[in-house]
Amino acid sequence: MMPLAERGAALLGRCLVRAEPMSGGDLSSLVRIVLDDGSAAIVKDGPDPPAEAGMLRAIRAAGIPAPEVFAADLRTLVIEPLPAGGGNADADLGHVLARLHAVTGDDYGWSRDYAFGTVRIDNHGSEDWPGFWAERRLLCHAPHLDAALRRRIEALAAILPERLPARPRPALLHGDLWSGNILTDGGRVSGLIDPACYHGHAEVDLAMLSLFGAPGPAFREAYGEAEPGMAERRAIYRLWPALVHLRLFGSGYRSMVEALLDATGC
């Protein structure tokens, strides 16, 4: 904890007064620091702090609440602490995501690759959405799967042009949108954190958001109506985080992957 805290203070050009451990994600360490001028900051490591800093800045540039980036280098990210008192913010989350997804890119992907721990995220751009999802989000896992799962993933990838829209609006995605990455304070969203941004079909974020527990009806009312066929595409989009979890955390997620493949008919 202390080396991380000291790196954060040094990046800000201040002296460290106190470091307080925080419960963070499974893939990075997190600490709150208090500095000699009385200010506070959150310091974290991760696979690519400069890339995460760029993603947070992109979210903030879209007018979406996210921590301000104070500093970043190759090992360390220093960000603003945000209020997180909790509370039901489903309606505000709907408005926030609608604004995020209203920002579009020229194609699908991002300006640089990223990673979830040891799992590389290939964000190389493409104008072909089914091809992007097949190559960059499904088939990329095939070398790491056993033969049975690999055949099923390959079968699904082959029919994606029939299952996914060819050219959905390339919305700005958070990319890892589950409840733990949404800070709330009262009835509002105070910040989106731990992004893995790229441009893609907005339904990707919505599918992830409901994978480990869904927001209530106020979210959908605020976000807007679902696109026709969304229910049929949900399992395809949920496979990406399920496969990532399988690779990172082991066989406990195999049943989730298999159930999602069953839902696709592959």
mmCIF file of C-alpha atoms in Angstrom:
data_model
loop_
_atom_site.group_PDB
_atom_site.id
_atom_site.type_symbol
_atom_site.label_atom_id
_atom_site.label_comp_id
_atom_site.label_asym_id
_atom_site.label_seq_id
_atom_site.Cartn_x
_atom_site.Cartn_y
_atom_site.Cartn_z
ATOM 1 C CA MET A 1 0.000 0.000 0.000
ATOM 2 C CA MET A 2 2.674 2.517 1.007
ATOM 3 C CA PRO A 3 4.741 2.362 -2.206
ATOM 4 C CA LEU A 4 1.578 3.034 -4.218
ATOM 5 C CA ALA A 5 0.590 5.916 -1.925
ATOM 6 C CA GLU A 6 4.066 7.415 -2.089
ATOM 7 C CA ARG A 7 4.102 7.212 -5.896
ATOM 8 C CA GLY A 8 0.784 9.030 -6.005
ATOM 9 C CA ALA A 9 1.978 11.814 -3.714
ATOM 10 C CA ALA A 10 5.183 12.179 -5.720
ATOM 11 C CA LEU A 11 3.231 12.525 -8.978
ATOM 12 C CA LEU A 12 1.346 15.423 -7.403
ATOM 13 C CA GLY A 13 4.524 17.001 -6.068
ATOM 14 C CA ARG A 14 3.265 16.843 -2.468
ATOM 15 C CA CYS A 15 4.260 15.126 0.769
ATOM 16 C CA LEU A 16 2.234 12.171 1.937
ATOM 17 C CA VAL A 17 0.562 12.631 5.336
ATOM 18 C CA ARG A 18 -1.686 9.579 5.525
ATOM 19 C CA ALA A 19 -2.664 6.575 3.431
ATOM 20 C CA GLU A 20 -5.930 4.702 3.878
ATOM 21 C CA PRO A 21 -6.464 1.321 2.177
ATOM 22 C CA MET A 22 -9.604 0.974 0.087
ATOM 23 C CA SER A 23 -11.482 -2.051 -1.133
ATOM 24 C CA GLY A 24 -10.910 -2.079 -4.865
ATOM 25 C CA GLY A 25 -11.325 -4.403 -7.759
ATOM 26 C CA ASP A 26 -9.723 -7.778 -8.251
ATOM 27 C CA LEU A 27 -7.313 -6.452 -10.851
ATOM 28 C CA SER A 28 -5.776 -3.384 -9.214
ATOM 29 C CA SER A 29 -4.760 -1.934 -5.856
ATOM 30 C CA LEU A 30 -6.408 1.182 -4.484
ATOM 31 C CA VAL A 31 -5.494 3.633 -1.730
ATOM 32 C CA ARG A 32 -6.790 7.018 -0.546
ATOM 33 C CA ILE A 33 -4.086 9.500 0.305
ATOM 34 C CA VAL A 34 -4.109 12.731 2.301
ATOM 35 C CA LEU A 35 -1.422 15.258 1.398
ATOM 36 C CA ASP A 36 0.400 17.990 3.266
ATOM 37 C CA ASP A 37 -1.893 20.699 1.854
ATOM 38 C CA GLY A 38 -4.956 18.911 3.262
ATOM 39 C CA SER A 39 -6.170 17.642 -0.105
ATOM 40 C CA ALA A 40 -7.044 14.019 -0.808
ATOM 41 C CA ALA A 41 -6.777 11.758 -3.832
ATOM 42 C CA ILE A 42 -7.315 8.173 -4.903
ATOM 43 C CA VAL A 43 -4.277 6.296 -6.174
ATOM 44 C CA LYS A 44 -4.478 3.061 -8.119
ATOM 45 C CA ASP A 45 -2.342 0.869 -10.287
ATOM 46 C CA GLY A 46 -3.568 -1.308 -13.140
ATOM 47 C CA PRO A 47 -2.661 -2.709 -16.537
ATOM 48 C CA ASP A 48 -2.296 0.678 -18.267
ATOM 49 C CA PRO A 49 -2.816 3.824 -16.155
ATOM 50 C CA PRO A 50 -2.263 6.275 -19.061
ATOM 51 C CA ALA A 51 -4.928 4.476 -21.102
ATOM 52 C CA GLU A 52 -7.375 4.555 -18.205
ATOM 53 C CA ALA A 53 -6.651 8.238 -17.718
ATOM 54 C CA GLY A 54 -7.540 8.884 -21.355
ATOM 55 C CA MET A 55 -10.791 6.975 -20.995
ATOM 56 C CA LEU A 56 -11.819 8.900 -17.880
ATOM 57 C CA ARG A 57 -11.072 12.150 -19.676
ATOM 58 C CA ALA A 58 -13.186 11.049 -22.640
ATOM 59 C CA ILE A 59 -16.111 10.276 -20.333
ATOM 60 C CA ARG A 60 -15.798 13.637 -18.598
ATOM 61 C CA ALA A 61 -15.515 15.412 -21.960
ATOM 62 C CA ALA A 62 -18.909 13.916 -22.824
ATOM 63 C CA GLY A 63 -20.395 15.669 -19.797
ATOM 64 C CA ILE A 64 -20.672 12.453 -17.809
ATOM 65 C CA PRO A 65 -19.692 12.341 -14.112
ATOM 66 C CA ALA A 66 -16.339 10.628 -13.635
ATOM 67 C CA PRO A 67 -13.284 11.303 -11.470
ATOM 68 C CA GLU A 68 -10.975 14.071 -12.603
ATOM 69 C CA VAL A 69 -7.535 12.750 -13.486
ATOM 70 C CA PHE A 70 -4.907 14.506 -11.377
ATOM 71 C CA ALA A 71 -1.854 12.647 -12.719
ATOM 72 C CA ALA A 72 -0.798 9.411 -14.397
ATOM 73 C CA ASP A 73 2.366 7.607 -15.361
ATOM 74 C CA LEU A 74 3.094 4.095 -16.603
ATOM 75 C CA ARG A 75 2.476 2.526 -13.176
ATOM 76 C CA THR A 76 0.154 4.856 -11.300
ATOM 77 C CA LEU A 77 -3.128 6.748 -11.733
ATOM 78 C CA VAL A 78 -4.139 9.554 -9.349
ATOM 79 C CA ILE A 79 -7.774 10.633 -9.457
ATOM 80 C CA GLU A 80 -10.346 12.719 -7.654
ATOM 81 C CA PRO A 81 -12.285 11.183 -4.750
ATOM 82 C CA LEU A 82 -16.020 11.250 -5.425
ATOM 83 C CA PRO A 83 -18.961 11.058 -3.015
ATOM 84 C CA ALA A 84 -20.378 7.540 -2.831
ATOM 85 C CA GLY A 85 -23.053 7.478 -0.161
ATOM 86 C CA GLY A 86 -25.168 5.047 -2.145
ATOM 87 C CA GLY A 87 -28.887 5.206 -2.797
ATOM 88 C CA ASN A 88 -31.113 4.337 -5.717
ATOM 89 C CA ALA A 89 -30.053 6.335 -8.766
ATOM 90 C CA ASP A 90 -31.658 4.210 -11.505
ATOM 91 C CA ALA A 91 -33.390 7.137 -13.186
ATOM 92 C CA ASP A 92 -30.271 9.306 -13.187
ATOM 93 C CA LEU A 93 -28.223 6.376 -14.473
ATOM 94 C CA GLY A 94 -30.600 6.084 -17.419
ATOM 95 C CA HIS A 95 -30.075 9.752 -18.277
ATOM 96 C CA VAL A 96 -26.296 9.479 -17.772
ATOM 97 C CA LEU A 97 -25.935 6.465 -20.065
ATOM 98 C CA ALA A 98 -28.152 7.992 -22.721
ATOM 99 C CA ARG A 99 -25.828 11.015 -22.808
ATOM 100 C CA LEU A 100 -22.727 8.804 -22.879
ATOM 101 C CA HIS A 101 -24.077 6.711 -25.743
ATOM 102 C CA ALA A 102 -25.072 9.829 -27.688
ATOM 103 C CA VAL A 103 -21.343 10.475 -28.247
ATOM 104 C CA THR A 104 -20.193 8.607 -31.344
ATOM 105 C CA GLY A 105 -16.961 7.653 -33.063
ATOM 106 C CA ASP A 106 -16.058 7.147 -36.703
ATOM 107 C CA ASP A 107 -15.730 3.370 -36.406
ATOM 108 C CA TYR A 108 -15.736 0.564 -33.815
ATOM 109 C CA GLY A 109 -12.828 0.295 -31.406
ATOM 110 C CA TRP A 110 -10.528 2.698 -29.599
ATOM 111 C CA SER A 111 -7.266 4.549 -30.182
ATOM 112 C CA ARG A 112 -5.273 2.000 -28.176
ATOM 113 C CA ASP A 113 -5.589 -1.518 -26.825
ATOM 114 C CA TYR A 114 -6.239 -2.186 -23.153
ATOM 115 C CA ALA A 115 -6.389 -5.138 -20.753
ATOM 116 C CA PHE A 116 -8.312 -6.684 -17.898
ATOM 117 C CA GLY A 117 -5.401 -7.989 -15.861
ATOM 118 C CA THR A 118 -3.687 -10.544 -18.090
ATOM 119 C CA VAL A 119 -6.514 -10.584 -20.649
ATOM 120 C CA ARG A 120 -5.632 -8.310 -23.547
ATOM 121 C CA ILE A 121 -8.404 -6.207 -25.119
ATOM 122 C CA ASP A 122 -7.841 -5.690 -28.839
ATOM 123 C CA ASN A 123 -9.433 -2.357 -29.803
ATOM 124 C CA HIS A 124 -8.092 -2.106 -33.352
ATOM 125 C CA GLY A 125 -10.671 -0.176 -35.372
ATOM 126 C CA SER A 126 -13.169 -1.686 -37.782
ATOM 127 C CA GLU A 127 -16.177 -0.533 -39.818
ATOM 128 C CA ASP A 128 -17.742 -4.012 -39.612
ATOM 129 C CA TRP A 129 -19.523 -4.464 -36.282
ATOM 130 C CA PRO A 130 -20.252 -8.224 -36.488
ATOM 131 C CA GLY A 131 -16.652 -8.758 -37.586
ATOM 132 C CA PHE A 132 -15.339 -6.611 -34.746
ATOM 133 C CA TRP A 133 -17.364 -8.545 -32.174
ATOM 134 C CA ALA A 134 -16.380 -11.908 -33.659
ATOM 135 C CA GLU A 135 -12.647 -11.229 -33.878
ATOM 136 C CA ARG A 136 -11.949 -8.802 -31.027
ATOM 137 C CA ARG A 137 -14.440 -10.013 -28.419
ATOM 138 C CA LEU A 138 -15.133 -13.731 -29.013
ATOM 139 C CA LEU A 139 -12.551 -15.520 -31.168
ATOM 140 C CA CYS A 140 -9.703 -13.823 -29.287
ATOM 141 C CA HIS A 141 -10.518 -16.175 -26.393
ATOM 142 C CA ALA A 142 -10.539 -19.361 -28.486
ATOM 143 C CA PRO A 143 -6.841 -20.266 -27.960
ATOM 144 C CA HIS A 144 -7.442 -20.184 -24.196
ATOM 145 C CA LEU A 145 -10.516 -22.464 -24.189
ATOM 146 C CA ASP A 146 -10.909 -26.218 -24.329
ATOM 147 C CA ALA A 147 -12.008 -27.811 -27.594
ATOM 148 C CA ALA A 148 -15.711 -28.017 -26.718
ATOM 149 C CA LEU A 149 -16.084 -24.344 -25.817
ATOM 150 C CA ARG A 150 -13.832 -23.290 -28.677
ATOM 151 C CA ARG A 151 -16.044 -25.036 -31.249
ATOM 152 C CA ARG A 152 -19.159 -23.356 -29.844
ATOM 153 C CA ILE A 153 -17.560 -19.905 -29.884
ATOM 154 C CA GLU A 154 -16.367 -20.454 -33.459
ATOM 155 C CA ALA A 155 -19.861 -21.548 -34.503
ATOM 156 C CA LEU A 156 -21.409 -18.422 -33.012
ATOM 157 C CA ALA A 157 -18.794 -16.141 -34.554
ATOM 158 C CA ALA A 158 -19.562 -17.587 -37.992
ATOM 159 C CA ILE A 159 -23.227 -16.546 -37.819
ATOM 160 C CA LEU A 160 -22.822 -13.108 -36.226
ATOM 161 C CA PRO A 161 -23.550 -11.286 -39.521
ATOM 162 C CA GLU A 162 -27.039 -12.800 -39.241
ATOM 163 C CA ARG A 163 -27.427 -11.959 -35.549
ATOM 164 C CA LEU A 164 -25.933 -8.484 -35.127
ATOM 165 C CA PRO A 165 -26.622 -5.237 -36.985
ATOM 166 C CA ALA A 166 -23.976 -4.522 -39.614
ATOM 167 C CA ARG A 167 -23.538 -0.860 -38.774
ATOM 168 C CA PRO A 168 -25.088 0.247 -35.460
ATOM 169 C CA ARG A 169 -24.254 3.742 -34.283
ATOM 170 C CA PRO A 170 -20.699 3.561 -32.820
ATOM 171 C CA ALA A 171 -21.575 4.854 -29.347
ATOM 172 C CA LEU A 172 -19.032 5.710 -26.684
ATOM 173 C CA LEU A 173 -19.107 2.729 -24.307
ATOM 174 C CA HIS A 174 -17.955 2.512 -20.719
ATOM 175 C CA GLY A 175 -16.916 -1.042 -21.544
ATOM 176 C CA ASP A 176 -17.102 -2.628 -18.068
ATOM 177 C CA LEU A 177 -20.427 -1.349 -16.820
ATOM 178 C CA TRP A 178 -21.500 -3.276 -13.753
ATOM 179 C CA SER A 179 -22.843 -1.865 -10.502
ATOM 180 C CA GLY A 180 -19.431 -1.805 -8.804
ATOM 181 C CA ASN A 181 -18.211 0.699 -11.393
ATOM 182 C CA ILE A 182 -21.119 3.097 -10.831
ATOM 183 C CA LEU A 183 -20.781 5.433 -7.854
ATOM 184 C CA THR A 184 -24.034 6.855 -6.521
ATOM 185 C CA ASP A 185 -24.807 9.473 -3.920
ATOM 186 C CA GLY A 186 -28.439 9.910 -3.014
ATOM 187 C CA GLY A 187 -30.541 9.850 -6.164
ATOM 188 C CA ARG A 188 -27.760 10.682 -8.583
ATOM 189 C CA VAL A 189 -24.769 9.070 -10.239
ATOM 190 C CA SER A 190 -21.666 10.734 -8.815
ATOM 191 C CA GLY A 191 -19.259 8.993 -11.174
ATOM 192 C CA LEU A 192 -18.482 6.153 -13.554
ATOM 193 C CA ILE A 193 -15.154 4.523 -12.699
ATOM 194 C CA ASP A 194 -12.798 1.798 -13.979
ATOM 195 C CA PRO A 195 -13.704 2.211 -17.656
ATOM 196 C CA ALA A 196 -12.588 0.060 -20.578
ATOM 197 C CA CYS A 197 -13.864 2.424 -23.244
ATOM 198 C CA TYR A 198 -14.317 1.900 -26.952
ATOM 199 C CA HIS A 199 -16.929 2.742 -29.574
ATOM 200 C CA GLY A 200 -19.522 0.078 -30.296
ATOM 201 C CA HIS A 201 -23.186 -0.876 -30.163
ATOM 202 C CA ALA A 202 -24.788 0.789 -27.131
ATOM 203 C CA GLU A 203 -26.458 -2.512 -26.213
ATOM 204 C CA VAL A 204 -23.065 -3.843 -25.099
ATOM 205 C CA ASP A 205 -23.108 -1.615 -22.009
ATOM 206 C CA LEU A 206 -26.765 -2.415 -21.363
ATOM 207 C CA ALA A 207 -26.130 -6.159 -21.561
ATOM 208 C CA MET A 208 -23.237 -5.914 -19.109
ATOM 209 C CA LEU A 209 -25.250 -3.704 -16.772
ATOM 210 C CA SER A 210 -27.842 -6.448 -16.319
ATOM 211 C CA LEU A 211 -25.434 -9.401 -16.161
ATOM 212 C CA PHE A 212 -24.901 -9.353 -12.385
ATOM 213 C CA GLY A 213 -28.139 -7.627 -11.377
ATOM 214 C CA ALA A 214 -30.339 -5.198 -13.263
ATOM 215 C CA PRO A 215 -31.504 -1.650 -12.501
ATOM 216 C CA GLY A 216 -35.219 -1.085 -12.016
ATOM 217 C CA PRO A 217 -37.804 0.163 -14.514
ATOM 218 C CA ALA A 218 -36.901 3.810 -13.835
ATOM 219 C CA PHE A 219 -33.633 3.181 -15.676
ATOM 220 C CA ARG A 220 -35.282 2.067 -18.912
ATOM 221 C CA GLU A 221 -37.836 4.863 -18.762
ATOM 222 C CA ALA A 222 -35.044 7.420 -18.470
ATOM 223 C CA TYR A 223 -32.694 5.785 -20.984
ATOM 224 C CA GLY A 224 -35.249 5.271 -23.742
ATOM 225 C CA GLU A 225 -36.858 2.397 -25.582
ATOM 226 C CA ALA A 226 -34.985 -0.774 -26.437
ATOM 227 C CA GLU A 227 -34.009 -1.425 -30.038
ATOM 228 C CA PRO A 228 -35.970 -4.185 -31.782
ATOM 229 C CA GLY A 229 -34.247 -7.535 -31.246
ATOM 230 C CA MET A 230 -32.289 -6.447 -28.194
ATOM 231 C CA ALA A 231 -33.384 -9.464 -26.150
ATOM 232 C CA GLU A 232 -32.014 -11.837 -28.807
ATOM 233 C CA ARG A 233 -28.653 -10.070 -28.877
ATOM 234 C CA ARG A 234 -28.202 -9.823 -25.104
ATOM 235 C CA ALA A 235 -26.568 -13.234 -24.635
ATOM 236 C CA ILE A 236 -24.102 -12.555 -27.473
ATOM 237 C CA TYR A 237 -22.935 -9.358 -25.801
ATOM 238 C CA ARG A 238 -22.824 -10.907 -22.339
ATOM 239 C CA LEU A 239 -20.452 -13.601 -23.585
ATOM 240 C CA TRP A 240 -17.582 -11.127 -23.707
ATOM 241 C CA PRO A 241 -17.482 -10.379 -19.951
ATOM 242 C CA ALA A 242 -18.317 -14.006 -19.155
ATOM 243 C CA LEU A 243 -15.336 -15.240 -21.165
ATOM 244 C CA VAL A 244 -13.081 -12.642 -19.549
ATOM 245 C CA HIS A 245 -14.217 -13.829 -16.108
ATOM 246 C CA LEU A 246 -13.633 -17.456 -17.095
ATOM 247 C CA ARG A 247 -10.050 -16.688 -18.115
ATOM 248 C CA LEU A 248 -9.280 -14.501 -15.123
ATOM 249 C CA PHE A 249 -11.045 -16.341 -12.328
ATOM 250 C CA GLY A 250 -11.387 -19.911 -13.488
ATOM 251 C CA SER A 251 -13.899 -22.691 -13.993
ATOM 252 C CA GLY A 252 -16.535 -21.219 -11.682
ATOM 253 C CA TYR A 253 -17.632 -19.087 -14.652
ATOM 254 C CA ARG A 254 -17.830 -21.951 -17.139
ATOM 255 C CA SER A 255 -21.510 -22.583 -16.420
ATOM 256 C CA MET A 256 -22.258 -18.914 -17.173
ATOM 257 C CA VAL A 257 -20.467 -19.159 -20.519
ATOM 258 C CA GLU A 258 -22.275 -22.385 -21.379
ATOM 259 C CA ALA A 259 -25.680 -20.966 -20.432
ATOM 260 C CA LEU A 260 -25.093 -17.913 -22.618
ATOM 261 C CA LEU A 261 -24.034 -20.097 -25.530
ATOM 262 C CA ASP A 262 -27.177 -22.180 -24.995
ATOM 263 C CA ALA A 263 -29.218 -18.972 -25.206
ATOM 264 C CA THR A 264 -27.656 -18.174 -28.585
ATOM 265 C CA GLY A 265 -28.446 -21.654 -29.906
ATOM 266 C CA CYS A 266 -24.778 -22.513 -30.439
#
